[in-house]
């Protein structure tokens, strides 16, 4: 049994959706069993939905109506291209219209209320996936496959952390098996919405931006599937983001742990949580190119392959370095604990921590959007110490980025760090801070945002990754 996920570009037009149906038909033929197909929204649609909701909340009554029209045109055009039966196409157009009317009505209410809660946003932001699965299932029928849409709100039971929900596996497993296995046994392709789920009470949630990859492995683990295939717009997992390093190479294989590091530090090709559900069951994950289905892509699994140098380089932008400094911190127990508790209370997560050996400074890296709330929380926690001068200041520097160099063999390979530093030094790039990342597989460097792309390219070149 295979679970296949197709991303936004892979369903970005009627032609691309017809291609998804072709790949599904081939997979059914080759494996003798219909795959479970998990889909993202058509490219750009989730962004448009978020914009519709946010502009409505700010009192704008025009933008969401314009967006509605654009979405209608986009989906109708796709239907015209990939759904051949006119009767079917007509029914589908009506369904799209009904769903978009619903969008418009909710946006109207949001505008009237002037308020948009994370819960409200999750109801709207999953609409792109709901539209897409309907069209794709119809395209499959047009190509002679049996297919049925399934809304993941029926399958994936989550907590109520709106915008970034986590699955509750026991309940989800029961539902996935009860709903999908009978379809597969009857030779029907289940076409499932990625990205969305619902709480046990049925309130819609989302798994976070780019979360359809995660939906696929959640379902893969619950079935359980033999493999999960993530179809995207590049040949697999590459040594760096090909948009930054054009000569980046596709890795034939990478371990779950290495992939998790790359994804956490910005390699958008897979959502950072994608590996979690499949690691324990050791379900192989493949990343494949939907435009070049014969390319072998990348296998993500338990095996760690030895390469001469490093697996990959990635970067995460729009960060800030926050430092808490002061002579009065010297040798005083509990300061770090109080700093990090204050950060946690503000709801932010920390990407990297460094402490100077003198114990006078605690430095950590956060997303810039989280920084004002964090600084405020720390100021409040240390009100007394700041007043007494035990702590000099809480300082935040924005416009920084982390470059992460990832390889599982790093602890046993001397000289990696030296080569990374010299590659950056040769370009005159200043390193603001260094940490051995979140695991021994990862060397993380903080640099000014303006230096990121050049830095990634310089490290890529230093390790000759274009010749892997
Ligand atoms: P999808 O819509 O299929 O989910 P995404 O845009 O989310 O696709 O992810 C694919 C993109 O990830 C690629 O087009 C590529 O630009 C980017 N990317 C960043 N880092 C990497 C990497 N190390 N390997 C492959 N792609 C990467
Ligand atoms: N459509 C969603 C997003 O744009 C989920 C995904 O693409 O994986 O974030
Ligand atoms: Mg994606």
Short mmCIF file of C-alpha atoms and ligand atoms in Angstrom, two decimals:
data_model
loop_
_atom_site.label_atom_id
_atom_site.label_comp_id
_atom_site.label_asym_id
_atom_site.label_seq_id
_atom_site.Cartn_x
_atom_site.Cartn_y
_atom_site.Cartn_z
CA UNK A 1 0.00 0.00 0.00
CA UNK A 2 1.36 3.40 -1.01
CA UNK A 3 0.40 6.88 0.21
CA UNK A 4 1.23 9.57 -2.37
CA UNK A 5 1.17 13.30 -1.67
CA UNK A 6 1.21 15.94 -4.38
CA UNK A 7 2.20 19.52 -3.53
CA UNK A 8 0.84 22.85 -4.76
CA UNK A 9 2.82 23.06 -8.00
CA UNK A 10 2.03 19.43 -8.82
CA UNK A 11 -1.69 20.34 -8.78
CA UNK A 12 -1.11 23.92 -9.98
CA UNK A 13 -3.24 23.72 -13.16
CA UNK A 14 -5.67 21.45 -14.99
CA UNK A 15 -2.76 19.91 -16.92
CA UNK A 16 -0.86 19.23 -13.71
CA UNK A 17 -3.95 17.65 -12.11
CA UNK A 18 -4.36 15.41 -15.19
CA UNK A 19 -0.72 14.42 -14.66
CA UNK A 20 -1.50 13.49 -11.03
CA UNK A 21 -4.30 11.25 -12.30
CA UNK A 22 -1.87 9.61 -14.76
CA UNK A 23 0.72 8.94 -12.06
CA UNK A 24 -2.04 7.53 -9.85
CA UNK A 25 -3.19 5.21 -12.67
CA UNK A 26 0.39 4.01 -13.28
CA UNK A 27 0.97 3.37 -9.59
CA UNK A 28 -2.30 1.42 -9.34
CA UNK A 29 -1.26 -0.67 -12.31
CA UNK A 30 2.28 -1.32 -11.06
CA UNK A 31 1.40 -2.16 -7.47
CA UNK A 32 -1.97 -3.78 -8.13
CA UNK A 33 -3.54 -1.65 -5.38
CA UNK A 34 -4.93 1.89 -5.54
CA UNK A 35 -2.71 4.34 -3.64
CA UNK A 36 -4.09 6.78 -1.10
CA UNK A 37 -3.65 10.22 -2.70
CA UNK A 38 -3.16 13.24 -0.43
CA UNK A 39 -3.33 16.66 -2.06
CA UNK A 40 -2.34 20.23 -1.29
CA UNK A 41 -4.30 23.22 -2.54
CA UNK A 42 -3.47 24.48 -6.05
CA UNK A 43 -0.34 26.67 -5.80
CA UNK A 44 -0.99 30.12 -4.36
CA UNK A 45 -4.51 29.28 -3.16
CA UNK A 46 -3.73 28.96 0.56
CA UNK A 47 -1.95 32.34 0.48
CA UNK A 48 -5.00 33.88 -1.21
CA UNK A 49 -7.37 32.42 1.38
CA UNK A 50 -5.26 33.78 4.24
CA UNK A 51 -5.18 37.17 2.55
CA UNK A 52 -8.97 37.11 2.10
CA UNK A 53 -9.49 36.38 5.78
CA UNK A 54 -6.97 38.93 7.04
CA UNK A 55 -8.11 41.78 4.82
CA UNK A 56 -11.72 41.07 5.84
CA UNK A 57 -10.72 41.25 9.51
CA UNK A 58 -9.11 44.62 8.89
CA UNK A 59 -12.42 45.97 7.56
CA UNK A 60 -11.71 45.65 3.84
CA UNK A 61 -14.89 44.48 2.11
CA UNK A 62 -13.47 44.43 -1.42
CA UNK A 63 -10.38 42.21 -1.40
CA UNK A 64 -12.08 38.99 -0.31
CA UNK A 65 -14.65 39.39 -3.07
CA UNK A 66 -11.92 39.90 -5.67
CA UNK A 67 -10.05 36.87 -4.31
CA UNK A 68 -13.23 34.82 -4.51
CA UNK A 69 -13.56 35.70 -8.22
CA UNK A 70 -9.92 34.83 -8.89
CA UNK A 71 -10.26 31.48 -7.11
CA UNK A 72 -13.43 30.72 -9.04
CA UNK A 73 -11.69 31.43 -12.36
CA UNK A 74 -8.63 29.40 -11.43
CA UNK A 75 -10.59 26.31 -10.40
CA UNK A 76 -13.03 26.54 -13.32
CA UNK A 77 -10.14 26.70 -15.72
CA UNK A 78 -8.65 23.59 -14.15
CA UNK A 79 -11.97 21.77 -14.42
CA UNK A 80 -12.25 22.70 -18.10
CA UNK A 81 -8.83 21.17 -18.75
CA UNK A 82 -8.87 17.94 -16.79
CA UNK A 83 -12.51 16.86 -16.46
CA UNK A 84 -13.77 15.49 -19.78
CA UNK A 85 -17.37 14.56 -19.03
CA UNK A 86 -19.50 17.74 -19.47
CA UNK A 87 -22.14 16.61 -16.99
CA UNK A 88 -19.48 15.95 -14.42
CA UNK A 89 -17.77 19.28 -15.10
CA UNK A 90 -21.05 21.15 -14.63
CA UNK A 91 -21.74 19.49 -11.27
CA UNK A 92 -18.22 20.26 -10.15
CA UNK A 93 -18.47 23.92 -11.13
CA UNK A 94 -21.61 24.19 -9.03
CA UNK A 95 -19.82 22.58 -6.09
CA UNK A 96 -16.89 25.00 -6.41
CA UNK A 97 -19.34 27.88 -6.49
CA UNK A 98 -21.10 26.67 -3.34
CA UNK A 99 -17.80 26.38 -1.46
CA UNK A 100 -16.70 29.82 -2.60
CA UNK A 101 -20.06 31.32 -1.58
CA UNK A 102 -19.41 29.84 1.84
CA UNK A 103 -15.96 31.50 1.84
CA UNK A 104 -17.49 34.84 0.92
CA UNK A 105 -20.14 34.56 3.63
CA UNK A 106 -17.61 33.76 6.32
CA UNK A 107 -15.32 36.59 5.20
CA UNK A 108 -18.33 38.89 5.34
CA UNK A 109 -18.93 37.84 8.96
CA UNK A 110 -15.26 38.31 9.79
CA UNK A 111 -15.44 41.81 8.33
CA UNK A 112 -18.55 42.63 10.36
CA UNK A 113 -17.00 41.32 13.56
CA UNK A 114 -13.64 42.92 12.80
CA UNK A 115 -11.94 39.96 14.41
CA UNK A 116 -10.21 36.82 13.21
CA UNK A 117 -9.31 34.11 15.71
CA UNK A 118 -6.82 31.30 14.95
CA UNK A 119 -9.81 28.98 15.07
CA UNK A 120 -11.67 31.06 12.48
CA UNK A 121 -8.61 31.19 10.26
CA UNK A 122 -8.28 27.38 10.27
CA UNK A 123 -11.86 26.99 9.05
CA UNK A 124 -11.05 29.09 5.98
CA UNK A 125 -7.46 28.20 5.21
CA UNK A 126 -8.17 24.55 4.40
CA UNK A 127 -10.65 25.40 1.65
CA UNK A 128 -7.99 25.14 -1.10
CA UNK A 129 -7.43 21.47 -0.34
CA UNK A 130 -11.19 20.82 -0.29
CA UNK A 131 -11.55 22.36 -3.74
CA UNK A 132 -8.53 20.58 -5.13
CA UNK A 133 -9.47 17.01 -4.12
CA UNK A 134 -12.85 17.36 -5.83
CA UNK A 135 -11.26 18.33 -9.12
CA UNK A 136 -8.54 15.70 -8.90
CA UNK A 137 -11.00 12.90 -8.13
CA UNK A 138 -13.05 13.97 -11.16
CA UNK A 139 -9.90 14.01 -13.31
CA UNK A 140 -9.18 10.44 -12.16
CA UNK A 141 -12.71 9.37 -13.13
CA UNK A 142 -12.11 11.01 -16.53
CA UNK A 143 -9.10 8.72 -16.93
CA UNK A 144 -11.07 5.61 -16.06
CA UNK A 145 -9.98 5.27 -12.42
CA UNK A 146 -12.38 4.80 -9.55
CA UNK A 147 -11.83 7.60 -7.02
CA UNK A 148 -13.58 9.14 -4.04
CA UNK A 149 -12.83 12.34 -2.13
CA UNK A 150 -12.27 12.10 1.62
CA UNK A 151 -12.07 15.16 3.87
CA UNK A 152 -9.26 14.75 6.40
CA UNK A 153 -11.52 16.32 9.05
CA UNK A 154 -13.08 12.83 9.09
CA UNK A 155 -9.70 11.12 9.49
CA UNK A 156 -7.09 13.14 11.35
CA UNK A 157 -8.09 13.89 14.93
CA UNK A 158 -5.92 16.63 16.40
CA UNK A 159 -5.46 18.72 19.51
CA UNK A 160 -6.89 22.23 19.40
CA UNK A 161 -3.62 24.03 18.71
CA UNK A 162 -5.12 25.97 15.79
CA UNK A 163 -2.70 26.77 13.00
CA UNK A 164 -0.21 24.15 14.14
CA UNK A 165 -2.20 21.18 15.39
CA UNK A 166 -0.77 17.77 16.29
CA UNK A 167 -2.50 14.45 15.58
CA UNK A 168 -3.87 12.14 18.27
CA UNK A 169 -2.72 8.84 16.86
CA UNK A 170 -5.02 6.34 18.55
CA UNK A 171 -8.22 7.94 17.35
CA UNK A 172 -6.72 8.85 13.97
CA UNK A 173 -5.53 5.28 13.33
CA UNK A 174 -8.99 3.89 14.00
CA UNK A 175 -10.63 6.38 11.67
CA UNK A 176 -8.05 6.09 8.89
CA UNK A 177 -8.41 2.30 8.81
CA UNK A 178 -12.19 2.31 9.04
CA UNK A 179 -12.60 4.88 6.29
CA UNK A 180 -9.78 4.15 3.83
CA UNK A 181 -9.23 0.38 3.89
CA UNK A 182 -12.71 -0.51 2.54
CA UNK A 183 -12.21 1.96 -0.34
CA UNK A 184 -8.80 0.52 -1.22
CA UNK A 185 -10.16 -3.03 -1.02
CA UNK A 186 -12.92 -2.03 -3.43
CA UNK A 187 -10.34 -0.71 -5.91
CA UNK A 188 -11.22 2.94 -5.24
CA UNK A 189 -8.53 5.64 -4.91
CA UNK A 190 -9.18 7.73 -1.77
CA UNK A 191 -8.34 11.36 -2.62
CA UNK A 192 -7.70 13.03 0.73
CA UNK A 193 -7.29 16.70 1.65
CA UNK A 194 -3.82 17.42 3.04
CA UNK A 195 -3.10 20.12 5.63
CA UNK A 196 -6.35 19.82 7.59
CA UNK A 197 -7.77 17.82 10.47
CA UNK A 198 -10.34 18.37 13.20
CA UNK A 199 -10.54 18.14 16.96
CA UNK A 200 -12.42 15.24 18.55
CA UNK A 201 -15.44 17.59 18.65
CA UNK A 202 -15.19 18.16 14.90
CA UNK A 203 -13.75 21.70 14.94
CA UNK A 204 -11.49 22.12 11.86
CA UNK A 205 -7.75 22.58 12.45
CA UNK A 206 -4.64 22.85 10.27
CA UNK A 207 -1.25 21.18 10.69
CA UNK A 208 0.85 24.28 9.86
CA UNK A 209 1.96 25.78 6.55
CA UNK A 210 3.31 23.17 4.21
CA UNK A 211 1.59 20.55 6.38
CA UNK A 212 0.30 18.27 3.62
CA UNK A 213 3.58 16.34 3.75
CA UNK A 214 2.83 15.67 7.40
CA UNK A 215 -0.75 14.59 6.54
CA UNK A 216 0.69 11.97 4.18
CA UNK A 217 3.01 10.41 6.75
CA UNK A 218 0.33 10.53 9.46
CA UNK A 219 -1.98 8.53 7.19
CA UNK A 220 0.94 6.33 6.10
CA UNK A 221 1.69 5.37 9.68
CA UNK A 222 -1.95 4.71 10.56
CA UNK A 223 -2.73 2.34 7.66
CA UNK A 224 0.21 1.35 7.82
CA UNK A 225 1.54 1.98 4.30
CA UNK A 226 4.50 0.18 2.75
CA UNK A 227 5.92 3.52 1.56
CA UNK A 228 5.01 7.22 1.47
CA UNK A 229 5.86 9.13 -1.72
CA UNK A 230 5.97 12.92 -1.68
CA UNK A 231 5.70 14.28 -5.24
CA UNK A 232 7.02 17.80 -5.66
CA UNK A 233 8.60 20.16 -8.21
CA UNK A 234 12.27 19.15 -7.83
CA UNK A 235 14.08 15.81 -8.31
CA UNK A 236 14.23 15.04 -4.60
CA UNK A 237 16.07 16.30 -1.55
CA UNK A 238 19.03 18.31 -2.76
CA UNK A 239 22.35 19.37 -1.24
CA UNK A 240 20.91 22.91 -0.96
CA UNK A 241 17.88 24.87 -2.09
CA UNK A 242 18.26 24.93 -5.90
CA UNK A 243 16.82 28.44 -5.97
CA UNK A 244 19.90 29.62 -4.05
CA UNK A 245 22.47 27.16 -5.36
CA UNK A 246 21.63 26.32 -8.99
CA UNK A 247 24.27 23.56 -9.11
CA UNK A 248 22.82 21.72 -6.08
CA UNK A 249 22.59 17.94 -6.56
CA UNK A 250 19.86 15.46 -5.69
CA UNK A 251 20.79 13.13 -2.83
CA UNK A 252 19.94 9.48 -3.66
CA UNK A 253 19.28 8.86 0.03
CA UNK A 254 19.28 10.59 3.40
CA UNK A 255 18.41 9.45 6.92
CA UNK A 256 15.25 10.51 8.74
CA UNK A 257 17.34 12.36 11.32
CA UNK A 258 19.36 14.28 8.76
CA UNK A 259 16.22 15.16 6.83
CA UNK A 260 14.54 16.37 10.01
CA UNK A 261 17.49 18.72 10.64
CA UNK A 262 17.44 20.07 7.09
CA UNK A 263 13.68 20.62 7.23
CA UNK A 264 13.77 22.25 10.66
CA UNK A 265 16.41 24.68 9.45
CA UNK A 266 14.51 25.76 6.37
CA UNK A 267 14.65 23.11 3.62
CA UNK A 268 11.07 23.65 2.49
CA UNK A 269 10.96 20.44 0.47
CA UNK A 270 9.46 18.61 3.47
CA UNK A 271 7.54 19.97 6.45
CA UNK A 272 9.73 19.58 9.57
CA UNK A 273 7.32 17.17 11.27
CA UNK A 274 6.96 14.89 8.22
CA UNK A 275 9.48 12.33 9.47
CA UNK A 276 7.98 11.92 12.97
CA UNK A 277 5.15 9.50 12.15
CA UNK A 278 7.22 7.16 9.96
CA UNK A 279 10.54 6.92 11.83
CA UNK A 280 9.46 4.37 14.40
CA UNK A 281 7.67 2.10 11.96
CA UNK A 282 10.60 2.55 9.55
CA UNK A 283 8.27 3.31 6.64
CA UNK A 284 10.40 4.50 3.68
CA UNK A 285 9.65 8.00 2.47
CA UNK A 286 10.47 8.97 -1.11
CA UNK A 287 10.67 12.49 -2.52
CA UNK A 288 9.92 12.48 -6.25
CA UNK A 289 9.45 14.95 -9.10
CA UNK A 290 5.91 14.93 -10.52
CA UNK A 291 7.25 16.39 -13.78
CA UNK A 292 9.86 13.63 -14.10
CA UNK A 293 8.18 10.56 -12.64
CA UNK A 294 10.93 8.22 -13.86
CA UNK A 295 13.66 9.98 -11.88
CA UNK A 296 14.49 7.84 -8.79
CA UNK A 297 14.31 10.86 -6.43
CA UNK A 298 15.48 10.62 -2.82
CA UNK A 299 14.86 7.82 -0.36
CA UNK A 300 14.48 8.99 3.24
CA UNK A 301 14.96 6.11 5.66
CA UNK A 302 16.91 4.69 8.58
CA UNK A 303 20.13 4.08 6.67
CA UNK A 304 22.88 6.65 6.98
CA UNK A 305 24.90 6.77 3.77
CA UNK A 306 28.50 7.85 4.01
CA UNK A 307 29.32 10.63 1.64
CA UNK A 308 32.78 12.16 1.41
CA UNK A 309 31.77 15.44 2.96
CA UNK A 310 28.40 16.68 4.18
CA UNK A 311 24.77 15.99 3.21
CA UNK A 312 23.40 19.43 2.84
CA UNK A 313 23.28 23.10 3.73
CA UNK A 314 20.18 25.02 4.51
CA UNK A 315 19.22 28.42 5.85
CA UNK A 316 16.44 29.92 7.87
CA UNK A 317 15.76 33.63 7.59
CA UNK A 318 13.96 36.44 9.42
CA UNK A 319 15.45 35.70 12.80
CA UNK A 320 16.69 37.80 15.71
CA UNK A 321 19.49 37.24 18.20
CA UNK A 322 18.41 38.12 21.72
CA UNK A 323 21.00 38.50 24.45
CA UNK A 324 20.60 38.97 28.17
CA UNK A 325 23.77 40.44 29.65
CA UNK A 326 25.09 41.63 32.94
CA UNK A 327 27.87 41.18 35.47
CA UNK A 328 25.25 40.53 38.12
CA UNK A 329 24.41 37.24 36.41
CA UNK A 330 27.80 35.77 37.21
CA UNK A 331 27.43 32.59 39.23
CA UNK A 332 23.81 33.33 40.15
CA UNK A 333 21.88 30.08 39.83
CA UNK A 334 18.60 29.91 37.98
CA UNK A 335 19.02 32.85 35.59
CA UNK A 336 18.97 30.71 32.45
CA UNK A 337 15.93 28.83 33.72
CA UNK A 338 14.08 32.10 34.31
CA UNK A 339 15.05 33.46 30.89
CA UNK A 340 13.80 30.36 29.08
CA UNK A 341 10.64 30.12 31.18
CA UNK A 342 9.85 33.69 30.21
CA UNK A 343 10.40 32.82 26.53
CA UNK A 344 8.15 29.78 26.87
CA UNK A 345 5.40 31.85 28.49
CA UNK A 346 5.41 34.18 25.50
CA UNK A 347 4.69 31.15 23.29
CA UNK A 348 7.85 31.51 21.18
CA UNK A 349 10.21 28.69 20.34
CA UNK A 350 13.98 29.00 20.36
CA UNK A 351 16.00 27.88 17.36
CA UNK A 352 19.46 28.02 18.87
CA UNK A 353 21.13 28.80 22.21
CA UNK A 354 24.67 29.88 23.05
CA UNK A 355 26.11 30.94 26.36
CA UNK A 356 29.44 32.67 26.71
CA UNK A 357 31.87 30.80 28.96
CA UNK A 358 32.03 33.79 31.27
CA UNK A 359 28.37 33.24 32.13
CA UNK A 360 27.76 36.94 31.64
CA UNK A 361 25.65 36.60 28.55
CA UNK A 362 22.89 34.26 27.47
CA UNK A 363 22.23 34.47 23.76
CA UNK A 364 19.54 32.73 21.75
CA UNK A 365 17.93 32.95 18.34
CA UNK A 366 14.22 33.35 17.65
CA UNK A 367 11.93 34.20 14.78
CA UNK A 368 11.76 37.98 14.41
CA UNK A 369 7.96 37.96 14.62
CA UNK A 370 8.21 36.48 18.12
CA UNK A 371 10.88 38.86 19.38
CA UNK A 372 8.90 41.85 20.74
CA UNK A 373 6.77 39.58 22.94
CA UNK A 374 9.85 37.71 24.16
CA UNK A 375 11.78 40.87 25.05
CA UNK A 376 8.75 42.13 26.92
CA UNK A 377 8.41 38.84 28.82
CA UNK A 378 12.09 38.86 29.84
CA UNK A 379 11.97 42.54 30.85
CA UNK A 380 9.04 41.69 33.09
CA UNK A 381 10.68 38.60 34.59
CA UNK A 382 13.85 40.54 35.45
CA UNK A 383 12.24 43.86 36.37
CA UNK A 384 14.03 43.92 39.71
CA UNK A 385 17.44 42.85 38.39
CA UNK A 386 17.26 45.42 35.60
CA UNK A 387 16.38 48.12 38.10
CA UNK A 388 19.28 47.13 40.36
CA UNK A 389 21.65 46.97 37.40
CA UNK A 390 22.45 43.26 37.88
CA UNK A 391 21.35 42.82 34.32
CA UNK A 392 22.45 45.57 31.95
CA UNK A 393 20.07 45.09 29.14
CA UNK A 394 18.02 42.75 27.02
CA UNK A 395 19.26 43.30 23.54
CA UNK A 396 17.69 42.11 20.26
CA UNK A 397 19.38 42.21 16.88
CA UNK A 398 17.09 41.54 13.94
CA UNK A 399 17.84 40.68 10.29
CA UNK A 400 19.91 37.64 11.01
CA UNK A 401 19.72 34.10 9.66
CA UNK A 402 20.99 30.65 10.59
CA UNK A 403 22.99 28.62 8.11
CA UNK A 404 22.87 24.94 9.08
CA UNK A 405 25.33 22.35 7.79
CA UNK A 406 23.94 18.84 8.20
CA UNK A 407 25.59 15.43 8.20
CA UNK A 408 25.14 12.46 10.51
CA UNK A 409 28.79 11.53 10.22
CA UNK A 410 29.97 14.95 11.39
CA UNK A 411 31.06 13.91 14.91
CA UNK A 412 33.58 11.47 13.38
CA UNK A 413 34.88 13.72 10.63
CA UNK A 414 37.50 16.16 11.77
CA UNK A 415 37.90 19.50 10.06
CA UNK A 416 34.32 20.10 8.90
CA UNK A 417 33.87 23.20 11.04
CA UNK A 418 37.24 24.58 9.96
CA UNK A 419 36.28 24.23 6.29
CA UNK A 420 32.91 25.89 6.90
CA UNK A 421 34.55 28.82 8.70
CA UNK A 422 37.22 29.30 6.07
CA UNK A 423 34.63 29.22 3.25
CA UNK A 424 32.81 32.09 4.97
CA UNK A 425 35.98 33.95 5.89
CA UNK A 426 37.14 33.86 2.26
CA UNK A 427 33.97 35.76 1.34
CA UNK A 428 34.41 38.19 4.23
CA UNK A 429 31.25 36.93 5.91
CA UNK A 430 31.10 37.63 9.61
CA UNK A 431 29.84 34.82 11.87
CA UNK A 432 27.83 36.27 14.75
CA UNK A 433 27.39 33.09 16.73
CA UNK A 434 27.98 29.33 16.46
CA UNK A 435 26.28 26.26 17.92
CA UNK A 436 26.38 22.56 17.44
CA UNK A 437 22.70 22.79 16.37
CA UNK A 438 19.94 20.76 17.92
CA UNK A 439 21.89 17.52 17.45
CA UNK A 440 25.41 16.38 16.72
CA UNK A 441 24.36 16.16 13.05
CA UNK A 442 24.13 19.88 12.66
CA UNK A 443 26.51 22.79 12.80
CA UNK A 444 24.60 26.06 13.00
CA UNK A 445 26.00 29.51 12.31
CA UNK A 446 24.30 32.84 12.76
CA UNK A 447 25.09 35.42 10.07
CA UNK A 448 23.60 38.69 8.86
CA UNK A 449 20.64 38.04 6.62
CA UNK A 450 22.30 39.89 3.74
CA UNK A 451 25.12 37.30 3.72
CA UNK A 452 23.01 34.15 3.70
CA UNK A 453 22.83 33.27 0.02
CA UNK A 454 26.49 33.94 -0.61
CA UNK A 455 27.41 31.99 2.52
CA UNK A 456 25.37 28.93 1.50
CA UNK A 457 26.93 29.00 -1.98
CA UNK A 458 30.45 29.35 -0.55
CA UNK A 459 30.03 26.34 1.76
CA UNK A 460 28.46 24.31 -1.05
CA UNK A 461 31.48 25.05 -3.20
CA UNK A 462 33.99 24.43 -0.42
CA UNK A 463 32.71 20.83 -0.07
CA UNK A 464 32.39 20.31 -3.86
CA UNK A 465 28.77 19.32 -3.39
CA UNK A 466 28.06 20.03 -7.06
CA UNK A 467 30.10 16.88 -7.80
CA UNK A 468 28.33 14.52 -5.40
P1 LIG B 1 5.27 21.42 -2.69
O1 LIG B 1 4.33 22.44 -3.17
O2 LIG B 1 5.42 20.26 -3.62
O3 LIG B 1 5.00 20.99 -1.28
P2 LIG B 1 7.41 23.14 -1.77
O4 LIG B 1 7.52 24.43 -2.50
O5 LIG B 1 6.77 23.13 -0.44
O6 LIG B 1 6.71 22.09 -2.74
O7 LIG B 1 8.86 22.47 -1.63
C1 LIG B 1 9.66 22.26 -2.78
C2 LIG B 1 10.68 23.38 -2.88
O8 LIG B 1 11.57 23.30 -1.77
C3 LIG B 1 11.60 23.27 -4.07
O9 LIG B 1 11.04 23.86 -5.21
C4 LIG B 1 12.86 23.98 -3.59
O10 LIG B 1 12.94 25.28 -4.09
C5 LIG B 1 12.71 24.07 -2.08
N1 LIG B 1 13.86 23.52 -1.37
C6 LIG B 1 14.51 24.14 -0.35
N2 LIG B 1 15.53 23.41 0.08
C7 LIG B 1 15.56 22.28 -0.67
C8 LIG B 1 16.39 21.12 -0.69
N3 LIG B 1 17.41 20.96 0.16
N4 LIG B 1 16.11 20.16 -1.60
C9 LIG B 1 15.09 20.30 -2.45
N5 LIG B 1 14.28 21.38 -2.48
C10 LIG B 1 14.50 22.36 -1.60
N1 LIG B 2 -1.68 24.31 1.12
C1 LIG B 2 -0.99 24.35 2.40
C2 LIG B 2 0.02 25.47 2.42
O1 LIG B 2 0.18 26.18 1.43
C3 LIG B 2 -0.39 23.04 2.78
C4 LIG B 2 0.69 22.53 1.86
O2 LIG B 2 0.88 23.04 0.77
O3 LIG B 2 1.34 21.55 2.23
O4 LIG B 2 0.64 25.70 3.43
MG1 LIG B 3 5.44 21.85 0.61
#
